[in-house]
C-alpha positions as MATLAB code, in Angstrom:
seq = 'APNPVLSTIRYFRDEYEAHIRDKKCPASACAALFNSPCQNSCPAGVEVPRYIALIKERKFDEAVDLIRGTNPFPAICGRVCDHPCEAKCRRATFDEPVAIKSLKRFAADWEIKRGHQYKAHFAAPSGKSVAIVGAGPAGLAAAHFLATFGHKVAVFEALPVAGGMLAVGIPDYRLPKEILKFEIDAIEKEGVEIRLNTRVGVDVTLDGLKSEYDAVFVSVGAQSSSTMGVPGEDLEGVLPAVEFLRDAALGRPV';
ca = [
     137.089   50.921   59.474;
     133.795   51.629   57.819;
     134.343   54.782   56.409;
     136.252   53.049   52.859;
     133.128   51.101   52.655;
     130.637   53.822   52.686;
     132.611   55.762   50.560;
     132.778   53.218   47.960;
     128.997   52.652   48.253;
     128.330   56.169   47.467;
     130.604   56.549   44.736;
     130.173   53.126   42.984;
     126.340   52.390   43.988;
     125.311   50.802   40.315;
     128.258   48.327   40.584;
     127.121   47.237   44.168;
     123.758   46.697   42.925;
     124.783   45.049   39.557;
     126.677   42.508   42.080;
     123.548   41.973   44.555;
     120.846   42.286   42.215;
     122.201   40.992   38.854;
     124.584   38.909   40.035;
     127.048   40.188   37.719;
     130.289   42.207   37.939;
     130.641   44.751   35.266;
     134.248   45.161   35.390;
     134.797   41.338   34.963;
     136.692   41.118   38.196;
     134.859   38.985   40.326;
     135.424   35.375   39.042;
     132.926   33.665   41.363;
     129.894   35.561   39.229;
     130.729   34.070   35.868;
     132.233   31.654   33.747;
     133.627   33.444   30.869;
     134.725   37.040   31.031;
     133.621   37.646   27.401;
     130.248   36.664   27.917;
     129.759   38.640   31.286;
     131.475   42.023   29.397;
     128.683   41.682   26.482;
     126.098   43.948   26.990;
     123.776   41.672   25.780;
     124.633   38.357   27.306;
     125.288   36.548   24.345;
     126.869   33.244   24.945;
     130.135   34.056   23.221;
     132.014   30.718   24.045;
     128.962   28.608   22.453;
     128.688   30.429   19.437;
     132.350   30.170   19.012;
     132.310   26.593   19.200;
     129.679   26.336   16.701;
     131.513   28.209   14.239;
     134.318   25.892   14.885;
     132.120   22.952   14.206;
     130.979   24.734   11.152;
     127.233   24.903   12.611;
     126.869   28.390   11.174;
     122.975   28.493   11.191;
     122.969   27.274   15.012;
     125.456   29.809   15.734;
     123.858   32.595   14.280;
     120.228   31.589   15.800;
     122.013   31.126   19.241;
     123.356   34.809   18.917;
     120.040   36.115   17.824;
     118.171   34.533   20.944;
     119.713   37.600   22.995;
     121.011   40.216   20.508;
     118.358   40.573   17.423;
     121.345   42.549   15.650;
     124.522   40.192   14.768;
     125.167   41.697   11.497;
     125.078   45.349   12.607;
     126.853   44.437   15.816;
     129.402   42.255   13.992;
     130.465   45.786   12.276;
     130.014   48.455   14.696;
     130.004   46.823   18.139;
     133.057   48.124   20.271;
     133.491   44.576   21.298;
     134.278   44.828   25.481;
     134.220   41.200   24.945;
     137.565   41.070   23.459;
     139.078   43.170   26.063;
     138.327   40.567   28.340;
     139.108   37.647   26.528;
     141.399   35.135   28.250;
     143.062   33.998   25.416;
     144.944   37.451   25.382;
     147.187   36.215   28.358;
     148.802   33.856   25.815;
     149.198   35.867   22.785;
     146.145   37.936   21.329;
     142.352   38.147   21.969;
     139.944   36.133   19.763;
     138.340   37.793   17.040;
     134.756   37.526   18.565;
     133.267   40.606   16.729;
     134.361   38.899   13.237;
     133.187   35.754   13.968;
     129.689   37.234   14.795;
     129.870   39.076   11.441;
     130.775   36.123    9.732;
     127.865   34.002   11.083;
     125.575   36.848   10.274;
     126.583   37.355    6.919;
     126.362   33.601    6.394;
     123.018   33.881    7.292;
     122.087   36.816    4.795;
     123.921   34.958    2.157;
     122.304   31.737    2.409;
     118.989   33.191    3.091;
     118.798   31.184    6.521;
     115.667   32.424    8.490;
     115.953   32.553   12.155;
     112.729   31.202   13.934;
     112.221   33.081   17.129;
     109.881   31.170   19.618;
     106.778   33.227   20.178;
     104.640   32.993   23.191;
     100.590   32.759   22.843;
      99.103   35.991   22.299;
      98.796   37.934   25.635;
      96.286   40.355   24.204;
      98.411   43.405   25.621;
      99.569   46.057   23.394;
     102.868   48.197   23.878;
     103.744   51.526   22.071;
     107.251   52.273   21.598;
     108.714   55.861   21.131;
     111.818   55.557   18.889;
     112.861   53.264   16.460;
     116.485   53.070   17.449;
     118.361   50.191   18.616;
     116.954   50.179   21.807;
     113.165   50.688   20.622;
     113.698   47.998   17.717;
     115.317   45.188   20.212;
     112.326   45.915   22.751;
     110.129   45.532   20.097;
     111.568   42.155   19.213;
     111.414   40.672   22.568;
     108.105   42.087   23.383;
     106.729   40.588   20.112;
     108.247   37.210   21.176;
     106.401   37.447   24.536;
     103.079   37.429   22.369;
     102.451   41.479   22.771;
     101.093   43.367   19.970;
     103.785   46.112   19.427;
     104.095   49.318   17.328;
     106.816   51.720   17.052;
     106.444   55.566   16.386;
     109.356   57.177   14.871;
     109.902   60.914   13.985;
     112.526   60.286   11.051;
     111.729   59.363    7.680;
     113.723   56.329    8.239;
     114.086   53.258   10.908;
     117.257   52.397   12.703;
     117.873   55.668   15.058;
     121.813   56.681   15.167;
     122.472   53.227   13.161;
     120.632   54.802    9.954;
     121.776   58.374   10.421;
     124.503   58.506   12.733;
     126.707   55.738   11.215;
     128.062   56.293    7.673;
     127.271   53.661    4.960;
     131.236   52.527    4.658;
     131.018   51.285    8.291;
     127.118   50.189    8.499;
     125.912   49.422    4.762;
     122.263   49.992    4.372;
     121.018   46.856    3.103;
     122.652   45.117    6.177;
     120.476   47.776    8.392;
     117.420   46.708    6.238;
     117.674   42.820    6.466;
     117.747   43.510   10.642;
     114.638   45.699   10.745;
     112.789   43.641    8.000;
     113.438   40.614   10.047;
     111.813   42.611   13.251;
     108.766   43.591   11.168;
     108.202   40.321    9.600;
     107.527   39.632   13.625;
     104.274   41.410   13.441;
     105.922   44.667   14.754;
     104.291   47.772   13.261;
     106.835   50.710   12.529;
     105.018   53.964   11.943;
     107.722   56.397   10.369;
     107.308   60.378   10.143;
     105.321   60.406   13.313;
     106.074   62.656   16.274;
     105.146   62.272   19.566;
     103.833   65.571   20.498;
     102.956   66.609   17.161;
     101.390   63.864   15.413;
     100.368   61.765   18.296;
     100.380   62.692   22.047;
     101.799   60.328   24.856;
      98.441   60.393   26.706;
      96.885   59.647   23.827;
      99.373   56.466   23.366;
      98.794   55.676   27.111;
      95.169   55.074   26.408;
      95.262   53.259   23.421;
      98.132   50.857   24.429;
      98.563   48.952   27.744;
     102.096   50.290   28.043;
     104.298   52.762   26.501;
     108.119   52.357   26.200;
     110.229   55.611   25.514;
     113.364   54.970   23.496;
     114.099   58.187   22.155;
     117.736   57.929   22.420;
     120.638   60.453   22.962;
     120.318   62.701   19.632;
     122.442   65.870   20.469;
     126.274   66.488   19.985;
     128.307   67.295   22.767;
     129.932   70.384   22.703;
     134.260   70.754   23.363;
     134.062   74.351   24.760;
     136.565   75.382   22.681;
     136.863   78.963   20.774;
     135.286   79.046   17.506;
     133.023   76.112   17.705;
     129.894   78.266   17.531;
     131.159   80.253   14.170;
     128.895   79.874   11.118;
     129.950   76.949    9.052;
     130.960   74.861   12.157;
     128.587   71.946   12.367;
     128.080   69.385   15.300;
     129.001   65.824   14.102;
     125.641   64.234   15.121;
     123.875   66.996   13.166;
     126.314   66.489    9.931;
     125.699   62.529    9.749;
     122.203   63.042   10.038;
     121.825   65.611    7.422;
     124.197   63.815    4.969;
     122.319   60.215    5.595;
     118.845   62.111    5.092;
     120.201   63.606    1.667;
     119.520   67.177    3.164;
     121.995   70.018    2.172;
     125.157   70.160    4.465;
];
């Protein structure tokens, strides 16, 4: 009898640990651990039912402030998120899921058009400093939250633009550059310093960052294309998608 249990622990260890440590069910199957499957399925843990209710009440500023409390990129996610929340929406048992992603985009666009400024709650200066390697979504999100904790934050980015794959992996028609700029500008206004064209290992060293800052967070992301293993993919003129999108975004010859 114990054998099936041992097998599942061996192959699904991460899921077991999420249930025990985080009190979260990644599959949204254990109703005892959550109130709303949509919020449970959100990687950022955004309070989906609350911000939808605020939008219904036409409290758009409050809705976007609520979203920004756990996700500093509502305008971005309102466009490019793959919305796992909608796949778990209980409304689908009646007709179709609530358009959660589109509602987030609406609230974020309202913020941009109306000039509403989200005011994060900042802790007193801690006297601590953190270096972040990589200005992609993970690095920028970490910078935002670390700044609210009162830490001094500097982000080091090898590319000439901030945003990581948001800037060089997603075409403009999916994610307009002005939307990305708005979100990044908001983080810089929180006192975060972003140093572009700075490659760790060339312009600065990891040991140097460790000696200068109290902590270093490495968030270089997944920047390489995966091969398909099909004949001809290594021929001249065949470009990996990630490389093509990056070169096109940076204005390089493709």
